[in-house]
XYZ file of C-alpha atoms in Angstrom:
574
model
C -7.955 24.407 25.886
C -6.989 21.704 23.419
C -7.241 22.248 19.676
C -10.162 20.289 18.145
C -9.334 17.502 15.722
C -9.656 18.497 12.105
C -9.907 16.241 9.068
C -8.652 18.119 6.017
C -11.096 17.914 3.082
C -9.785 17.304 -0.416
C -9.918 20.017 -3.051
C -12.117 19.221 -6.088
C -10.394 18.074 -9.256
C -11.029 19.309 -12.786
C -11.511 22.830 -14.127
C -15.323 22.835 -14.009
C -15.547 21.538 -10.448
C -12.731 23.758 -9.205
C -13.414 27.095 -10.904
C -16.892 27.083 -12.503
C -19.345 24.999 -10.464
C -17.334 25.282 -7.274
C -18.726 24.981 -3.761
C -15.621 26.609 -2.236
C -16.668 29.902 -0.653
C -13.432 31.566 -1.795
C -13.960 30.695 -5.464
C -17.607 31.761 -5.258
C -16.524 35.031 -3.662
C -14.136 35.656 -6.567
C -16.872 34.759 -9.070
C -19.162 37.320 -7.455
C -16.349 39.859 -7.352
C -15.313 39.658 -10.999
C -18.899 39.496 -12.281
C -20.026 42.474 -10.206
C -16.910 44.457 -11.183
C -17.924 43.988 -14.827
C -21.414 45.247 -13.984
C -19.790 48.170 -12.132
C -17.918 49.029 -15.326
C -21.116 48.793 -17.369
C -23.086 50.933 -14.917
C -20.313 53.526 -14.890
C -20.230 53.587 -18.691
C -23.972 54.289 -18.798
C -23.385 57.151 -16.339
C -20.811 58.644 -18.710
C -23.402 58.721 -21.504
C -25.829 60.471 -19.155
C -23.190 63.046 -18.264
C -22.417 63.587 -21.966
C -26.012 64.549 -22.663
C -26.238 66.797 -19.598
C -22.851 68.411 -20.045
C -22.868 68.775 -23.830
C -26.532 68.709 -24.945
C -27.066 68.400 -28.667
C -23.471 67.437 -29.439
C -22.956 64.175 -31.316
C -20.985 61.258 -29.938
C -20.051 59.637 -33.219
C -19.186 56.097 -32.093
C -22.582 55.747 -30.367
C -24.257 56.149 -33.749
C -22.820 52.719 -34.544
C -23.317 51.089 -31.139
C -26.877 52.394 -30.589
C -28.249 53.553 -33.968
C -31.877 53.610 -32.756
C -31.152 55.421 -29.461
C -28.432 57.760 -30.734
C -28.841 58.089 -34.524
C -25.757 59.775 -35.961
C -24.537 60.111 -32.376
C -27.374 62.414 -31.198
C -29.186 61.119 -28.114
C -32.986 60.713 -28.155
C -35.090 61.335 -25.004
C -36.263 57.716 -24.692
C -32.665 56.499 -24.862
C -31.732 58.926 -22.081
C -34.578 57.587 -19.932
C -33.333 54.059 -20.541
C -29.799 55.097 -19.554
C -30.662 56.463 -16.117
C -33.037 53.563 -15.422
C -30.514 50.871 -16.282
C -27.581 52.763 -14.764
C -29.231 52.812 -11.345
C -30.650 49.280 -11.612
C -27.298 47.764 -12.593
C -25.249 49.711 -10.059
C -27.522 48.883 -7.110
C -28.749 45.357 -7.778
C -25.983 43.899 -9.941
C -22.787 45.705 -8.897
C -22.638 47.151 -5.390
C -24.758 44.709 -3.354
C -23.342 41.538 -5.017
C -19.788 42.866 -4.661
C -20.089 43.742 -0.976
C -22.229 40.776 0.101
C -21.496 38.090 -2.468
C -17.863 39.026 -3.092
C -16.411 40.116 0.242
C -19.038 38.307 2.298
C -18.394 34.947 0.689
C -14.630 35.257 0.646
C -13.791 36.689 4.054
C -16.679 35.869 6.410
C -15.850 32.145 6.893
C -12.165 33.023 7.236
C -12.890 35.735 9.824
C -14.897 33.412 12.081
C -12.560 30.407 11.664
C -14.980 28.322 9.575
C -13.977 25.785 6.942
C -16.661 26.951 4.479
C -20.170 28.314 4.383
C -22.915 26.346 6.112
C -24.541 25.312 2.802
C -21.862 25.137 0.078
C -24.190 23.927 -2.693
C -26.772 26.584 -1.863
C -23.926 29.068 -2.025
C -23.039 27.919 -5.530
C -26.707 28.149 -6.536
C -26.924 31.715 -5.225
C -24.098 32.830 -7.542
C -25.482 31.105 -10.633
C -28.962 32.474 -9.917
C -27.395 35.940 -9.745
C -25.573 35.217 -13.017
C -28.842 34.215 -14.748
C -30.558 37.388 -13.517
C -27.661 39.383 -14.966
C -28.081 37.660 -18.331
C -31.807 38.527 -18.311
C -31.194 42.218 -17.556
C -28.492 42.418 -20.237
C -30.784 40.744 -22.771
C -33.254 43.611 -22.377
C -30.736 45.942 -24.052
C -31.039 43.997 -27.294
C -34.794 43.629 -27.735
C -36.543 45.842 -30.288
C -38.259 48.134 -27.792
C -35.120 48.533 -25.674
C -34.513 48.199 -21.941
C -36.757 49.556 -19.171
C -37.297 53.325 -19.125
C -39.400 53.937 -16.002
C -36.614 54.631 -13.490
C -35.012 52.143 -11.090
C -38.030 52.592 -8.781
C -40.419 51.667 -11.642
C -43.332 53.827 -10.503
C -46.757 52.661 -11.658
C -48.686 53.183 -13.864
C -45.787 54.059 -16.221
C -44.020 50.776 -15.477
C -47.227 48.899 -16.339
C -47.961 50.495 -19.699
C -44.401 51.205 -20.904
C -43.880 49.034 -23.996
C -40.192 48.328 -23.401
C -38.052 45.718 -21.699
C -39.769 46.391 -18.368
C -40.894 42.764 -18.200
C -37.259 41.647 -18.431
C -36.472 44.078 -15.616
C -39.196 42.541 -13.447
C -38.173 38.944 -14.121
C -34.529 39.789 -13.470
C -35.341 41.320 -10.091
C -37.411 38.303 -9.071
C -34.482 36.008 -9.917
C -31.854 38.135 -8.167
C -34.140 38.359 -5.146
C -34.048 34.564 -4.912
C -30.251 34.709 -5.106
C -30.095 37.245 -2.269
C -32.380 35.186 -0.056
C -30.230 32.074 -0.595
C -27.113 34.032 0.288
C -28.706 35.604 3.366
C -29.820 32.254 4.768
C -26.283 30.968 4.273
C -24.599 33.929 5.976
C -26.925 33.865 8.993
C -26.558 30.105 9.486
C -22.789 30.255 9.064
C -22.366 33.004 11.657
C -24.663 31.341 14.179
C -23.348 27.773 13.829
C -19.813 27.669 12.439
C -17.802 30.070 14.586
C -14.463 28.769 15.828
C -14.076 27.802 19.519
C -13.899 30.946 21.606
C -15.377 33.148 18.846
C -18.292 34.606 20.775
C -20.629 37.031 19.066
C -18.855 39.971 20.677
C -15.476 38.768 19.475
C -16.515 38.931 15.836
C -14.995 41.648 13.617
C -17.324 44.433 12.543
C -17.267 43.180 8.946
C -18.881 39.937 10.118
C -21.435 41.812 12.224
C -22.329 44.069 9.294
C -22.809 41.177 6.849
C -24.811 39.226 9.449
C -27.187 42.134 10.157
C -27.447 43.000 6.464
C -28.485 39.407 5.754
C -31.316 39.756 8.260
C -32.347 43.005 6.579
C -32.430 41.274 3.205
C -34.604 38.447 4.510
C -37.111 40.892 6.000
C -37.158 43.506 3.212
C -36.957 41.444 0.018
C -40.418 39.835 0.327
C -41.974 43.291 -0.057
C -40.126 43.895 -3.328
C -40.770 40.372 -4.586
C -44.518 40.655 -3.980
C -44.579 44.113 -5.573
C -42.757 43.114 -8.762
C -44.859 39.919 -9.037
C -48.030 42.029 -8.906
C -46.472 44.467 -11.397
C -45.753 41.566 -13.746
C -49.380 40.429 -13.556
C -50.563 43.972 -14.257
C -48.414 43.970 -17.384
C -49.157 40.513 -18.784
C -52.376 39.276 -17.129
C -54.553 42.402 -17.122
C -54.847 42.690 -13.338
C -55.242 46.060 -11.600
C -53.045 46.049 -8.513
C -51.442 49.387 -9.453
C -53.548 50.519 -12.426
C -56.234 53.147 -11.735
C -59.596 52.936 -13.473
C -60.245 55.213 -16.438
C -56.587 55.731 -17.382
C -56.318 57.094 -20.939
C -53.297 56.053 -23.030
C -52.928 57.299 -26.625
C -56.554 58.428 -26.650
C -57.919 55.061 -25.488
C -59.339 54.292 -22.048
C -57.779 51.187 -20.514
C -60.185 48.536 -19.248
C -58.939 48.168 -15.691
C -61.027 47.729 -12.555
C -59.108 50.303 -10.528
C -55.925 49.801 -8.509
C -53.687 52.072 -6.445
C -50.463 53.477 -7.944
C -49.436 54.597 -4.455
C -49.550 50.970 -3.300
C -46.520 50.318 -5.494
C -44.649 53.173 -3.824
C -45.404 51.854 -0.340
C -44.355 48.305 -1.232
C -41.261 49.413 -3.129
C -39.960 51.882 -0.548
C -40.651 49.489 2.318
C -37.869 47.526 0.644
C -36.139 50.554 -0.851
C -35.077 52.293 2.321
C -33.716 49.224 4.129
C -31.977 48.601 0.806
C -30.019 51.838 1.305
C -28.551 50.302 4.453
C -28.169 46.926 2.762
C -25.750 48.756 0.478
C -23.937 50.854 3.078
C -23.774 48.545 6.133
C -21.234 46.031 4.751
C -19.065 49.024 3.817
C -19.446 50.319 7.391
C -18.145 47.010 8.722
C -15.184 46.974 6.332
C -14.268 50.573 7.144
C -14.432 49.856 10.897
C -11.842 47.104 10.499
C -9.633 49.253 8.290
C -9.652 52.227 10.665
C -8.696 50.129 13.685
C -5.968 48.246 11.794
C -4.311 51.285 10.228
C -4.739 53.548 13.268
C -3.129 50.815 15.430
C -5.770 51.391 18.070
C -8.657 49.319 19.465
C -11.973 50.142 17.838
C -13.534 52.858 19.990
C -16.853 51.718 21.472
C -17.025 48.254 19.901
C -20.333 47.271 21.504
C -21.829 50.694 20.770
C -20.887 50.128 17.127
C -22.694 46.782 17.114
C -25.790 48.195 18.795
C -25.818 51.167 16.414
C -25.833 48.739 13.462
C -28.779 46.946 15.050
C -30.496 50.292 15.674
C -30.024 51.390 12.061
C -31.389 48.046 10.843
C -34.495 48.274 13.010
C -35.251 51.928 12.304
C -34.760 51.465 8.552
C -38.158 49.741 8.390
C -40.097 52.726 9.762
C -38.760 55.549 7.581
C -39.878 54.592 4.059
C -42.579 57.269 3.976
C -40.054 60.107 3.660
C -39.804 59.144 -0.021
C -43.513 59.996 -0.341
C -43.941 63.353 1.413
C -45.255 64.888 -1.833
C -47.749 62.089 -2.514
C -50.603 63.659 -0.558
C -49.672 61.903 2.679
C -51.604 62.768 5.831
C -49.568 65.484 7.651
C -49.670 63.566 10.935
C -48.301 60.450 9.268
C -45.738 62.576 7.453
C -44.582 64.020 10.790
C -44.184 60.490 12.154
C -41.957 59.518 9.248
C -40.044 62.779 9.600
C -39.293 62.111 13.283
C -38.281 58.471 12.700
C -35.957 59.594 9.905
C -34.379 62.157 12.214
C -33.892 59.503 14.903
C -32.032 57.156 12.559
C -29.314 59.818 12.361
C -28.392 59.063 15.997
C -26.889 55.568 15.517
C -25.244 56.808 12.311
C -23.639 59.660 14.276
C -22.470 57.188 16.945
C -20.590 55.254 14.282
C -19.024 58.401 12.846
C -17.790 59.655 16.213
C -16.477 56.192 17.094
C -14.500 56.058 13.836
C -13.022 59.467 14.597
C -12.399 58.390 18.190
C -10.478 55.375 16.945
C -8.276 57.549 14.755
C -7.699 60.169 17.469
C -4.033 60.058 18.593
C -3.504 56.818 16.690
C -0.272 55.845 14.949
C -1.968 56.117 11.574
C -0.453 54.286 8.624
C -1.678 56.061 5.506
C -1.789 53.164 3.095
C -4.334 52.857 0.252
C -6.973 51.076 2.418
C -6.728 53.816 5.056
C -7.178 56.546 2.443
C -10.379 54.722 1.454
C -11.528 54.755 5.078
C -10.920 58.512 5.407
C -12.753 59.100 2.117
C -15.663 56.951 3.296
C -16.089 58.948 6.502
C -16.113 62.207 4.534
C -18.705 60.895 2.066
C -20.823 59.497 4.891
C -20.845 62.798 6.789
C -21.853 64.824 3.714
C -24.511 62.280 2.770
C -25.818 62.125 6.318
C -26.036 65.876 6.855
C -27.835 66.446 3.558
C -30.173 63.610 4.508
C -31.346 65.646 7.500
C -32.638 68.300 5.078
C -34.585 65.662 3.143
C -35.993 64.226 6.354
C -37.662 67.552 7.168
C -41.019 67.638 5.387
C -41.065 71.410 4.628
C -37.630 71.236 2.988
C -38.261 67.959 1.191
C -41.429 69.295 -0.441
C -39.289 71.993 -2.048
C -36.275 69.883 -3.116
C -38.059 66.573 -3.800
C -37.310 65.269 -7.300
C -34.512 67.808 -7.739
C -30.774 67.269 -8.071
C -30.419 67.822 -4.322
C -31.802 64.306 -3.842
C -29.447 62.952 -6.512
C -26.469 64.520 -4.732
C -27.482 63.085 -1.349
C -28.154 59.670 -2.849
C -24.776 59.501 -4.580
C -22.793 60.636 -1.544
C -24.405 57.891 0.537
C -24.914 55.047 -1.907
C -22.066 55.607 -4.359
C -19.463 57.562 -2.402
C -19.869 55.461 0.726
C -20.183 52.102 -0.993
C -17.461 52.852 -3.562
C -14.842 53.741 -0.953
C -15.870 50.701 1.085
C -15.437 48.499 -1.992
C -12.030 49.943 -2.895
C -10.923 49.746 0.738
C -11.884 46.070 0.915
C -10.182 45.280 -2.396
C -6.905 46.950 -1.417
C -7.050 45.382 2.065
C -7.875 41.773 1.181
C -6.156 41.606 -2.212
C -3.009 40.031 -0.636
C -5.137 37.383 1.026
C -7.071 36.624 -2.173
C -4.164 36.461 -4.610
C -1.019 36.148 -2.511
C 0.453 39.360 -3.964
C 0.559 43.008 -2.980
C -0.987 45.845 -4.960
C 1.226 48.864 -5.590
C 0.449 51.147 -2.657
C 1.593 54.427 -4.264
C -0.594 53.891 -7.320
C -3.424 52.748 -5.055
C -3.154 55.837 -2.836
C -3.060 58.122 -5.887
C -6.131 56.372 -7.286
C -8.096 56.828 -4.062
C -7.144 60.501 -3.613
C -7.975 61.404 -7.221
C -11.251 59.461 -6.975
C -12.137 61.473 -3.855
C -11.370 64.804 -5.539
C -13.197 64.147 -8.806
C -16.162 62.512 -7.058
C -16.751 65.636 -4.970
C -16.370 67.882 -8.016
C -19.067 65.857 -9.789
C -21.555 65.415 -6.962
C -21.290 68.514 -4.787
C -22.602 70.944 -7.466
C -25.773 68.817 -7.529
C -26.798 70.454 -4.263
C -26.474 73.875 -5.920
C -28.564 72.768 -8.896
C -31.134 71.169 -6.625
C -31.598 74.261 -4.468
C -31.993 76.236 -7.699
C -34.910 73.948 -8.541
C -33.455 71.806 -11.335
C -35.605 68.660 -11.744
C -34.006 65.246 -11.878
C -34.454 62.885 -14.854
C -34.674 65.837 -17.260
C -33.369 65.196 -20.782
C -33.058 68.805 -21.924
C -32.745 71.524 -19.284
C -33.046 74.232 -21.969
C -36.845 73.921 -21.765
C -36.493 75.953 -18.541
C -34.824 79.276 -19.497
C -34.075 80.092 -15.853
C -32.019 76.876 -15.553
C -30.284 77.143 -18.916
C -27.970 79.813 -17.461
C -26.414 77.158 -15.199
C -25.178 75.050 -18.105
C -21.501 75.815 -17.247
C -22.040 74.010 -13.915
C -23.379 70.924 -15.700
C -20.481 71.001 -18.154
C -18.027 71.294 -15.227
C -19.650 68.261 -13.563
C -19.475 66.224 -16.760
C -15.787 66.972 -17.352
C -14.995 65.844 -13.815
C -17.180 62.762 -14.284
C -15.048 61.762 -17.273
C -11.907 62.368 -15.196
C -13.389 60.264 -12.387
C -14.107 57.445 -14.818
C -10.622 57.737 -16.339
C -9.017 57.613 -12.885
C -10.328 54.069 -12.484
C -7.820 52.988 -15.148
C -5.205 53.337 -12.409
C -7.092 50.803 -10.328
C -7.697 48.376 -13.203
C -4.028 48.387 -14.269
C -2.827 48.086 -10.664
C -5.295 45.280 -9.942
C -4.494 43.040 -12.885
C -0.766 43.794 -12.995
C -0.444 43.042 -9.263
C -2.435 39.834 -9.640
C 0.369 38.353 -11.751
C 3.437 40.531 -11.161
C 2.940 42.102 -7.737
C 5.331 41.487 -4.852
C 4.706 38.268 -2.959
C 2.463 38.928 0.025
C 3.275 37.642 3.514
C 0.472 35.973 5.431
C -0.189 39.142 7.450
C 1.099 42.191 5.539
C -0.975 44.681 7.568
C -0.116 43.221 11.011
C -3.825 42.734 11.659
C -5.494 40.655 14.361
C -8.500 38.960 12.748
C -8.341 35.261 11.910
C -8.086 35.487 8.108
C -4.530 36.813 8.518
C -3.426 33.730 10.487
C -3.658 31.397 7.485
C -1.668 31.401 4.248
C -2.085 33.913 1.420
C -4.067 32.744 -0.481
C -5.716 30.287 1.923
C -5.810 26.553 1.151
C -9.026 24.850 0.139
C -9.750 23.904 3.758
C -8.832 27.413 5.114
C -7.064 26.217 8.280
C -4.889 23.157 8.907
C -6.113 23.180 12.502
C -9.294 24.836 13.687
C -8.205 28.100 15.367
C -9.151 28.873 18.939
C -10.073 32.471 19.716
C -8.948 34.074 22.984
C -9.979 37.723 22.626
C -11.509 40.321 20.316
C -10.155 41.425 16.931
C -8.999 44.908 17.943
C -6.190 44.278 20.447
C -3.773 46.928 19.166
C -1.092 48.880 21.049
C -1.347 46.762 24.200
C 0.896 48.215 26.950
C 4.080 46.189 27.610
C 3.321 43.796 24.724
C 6.212 42.850 22.442
C 4.299 43.962 19.317
C 1.502 46.466 18.752
C -0.898 43.745 17.632
C -2.110 40.426 19.013
C -3.876 37.966 16.665
C -7.125 36.522 17.954
C -5.693 33.009 18.135
C -2.853 34.060 20.464
C -3.573 33.988 24.180
């Protein structure tokens, strides 16, 4: 098969066109990556303030008396400030850090390279998606500086509190509407790129799992985001236009009865969680794809059950739309309907288990190379198993009624959404750093960072299951109001100390990242001896990605082929 002709495009000239308002998918991917990493730092910093209050209640944090004199006068935290912290921590981590980093950062940078495309299908739309995301970030950050402070109603913004709360909730709503538009633009671009711009020979079942995961996640976003967008638009009208979508009649606030015609607060929960549970998989599925590629590459074995992995991703995506009710078991739901949601939630564990066993099957008897990306993959599997098994408890209605709104839910949520996504993010950064910057990160420092992160993360999150089973409520500013729970303060202090150590461990990553960017060893084009197409071009790739359009002859996981001269075979080699 002859190689198609290829006219090389010219790189844009000038700083603004090249690095700011760029239409190059690689530059946009880096813009997403650095912006979302800053939001990740901010979200983590808010978490440290939360852990300070929980671990050392009543103790002053002197420098915060200067930074937040109204929320922490003389360094002592006020309840409203605490409520703002956990609301904005979750909002920033989910909407502005993890999803943009996995989809906007890795998706933009590596997806066109992995399918042999020159760029995304709609380069200008791609640029608009980043700058729309940037504007939404500015709006959410602005809410910190208004007189009433940022939103305080939780990241799920349950009505009617989110309607009547006189804080920056309106900024929160507007920001989510804007970032929703950004996500829809990005999703349309990813889907079109995968369907139309694959290199010759790159059939759907020759795509790497990272591409499959981003493709399916984009479909999830397109189907789930309208529910959230409609919900927050109605919430905005309830706040500023006096409508009653979520406001019940006769609600009394500060001794006055509100003049509302009568809406349904539970309607908000249905609309939000119809988006909210697919959103869990929107976060974790790109990480699943990345980890699949890492495990195959560093185990030097073909990915076990490739098609089963693809179908399990599709199964998870489909089932994620029929499980939202398990967030509402305590809302007075009809028992028959509750049983339906319980069974569908149990069923979604099946495709998740398929993926786990296939990852372990890939590693079994492999020639494993324990480099930093592989440590991330092992950590991800551990986090995913713990998160998945604890999710089975929450899927069972009788158990969930007992532990709902306790720290058991917080522990499960963080093992899945933070542990899973975080190790996927670090794995992708260590893996594709040579391709992005043409230099290698220090592997010993990287491995130490991942191992310490794994240890401290478990020491922070695992005791949450103990607290939850003991009945400790989530979102509680001062646990001392419950004398039976006050005796467990040493556990909370232990968690907080390890949280600070976890946060401090990330200094290893930051130093390694920026030092390697400028001083790291020069990276070869294919330092990991991997098969997918991005490793067949230069590090970093040129503006046009490939001098000649690659032709694909087989799948991306051809490792340890019998009687082959090497233990890998790039996709563009017949």
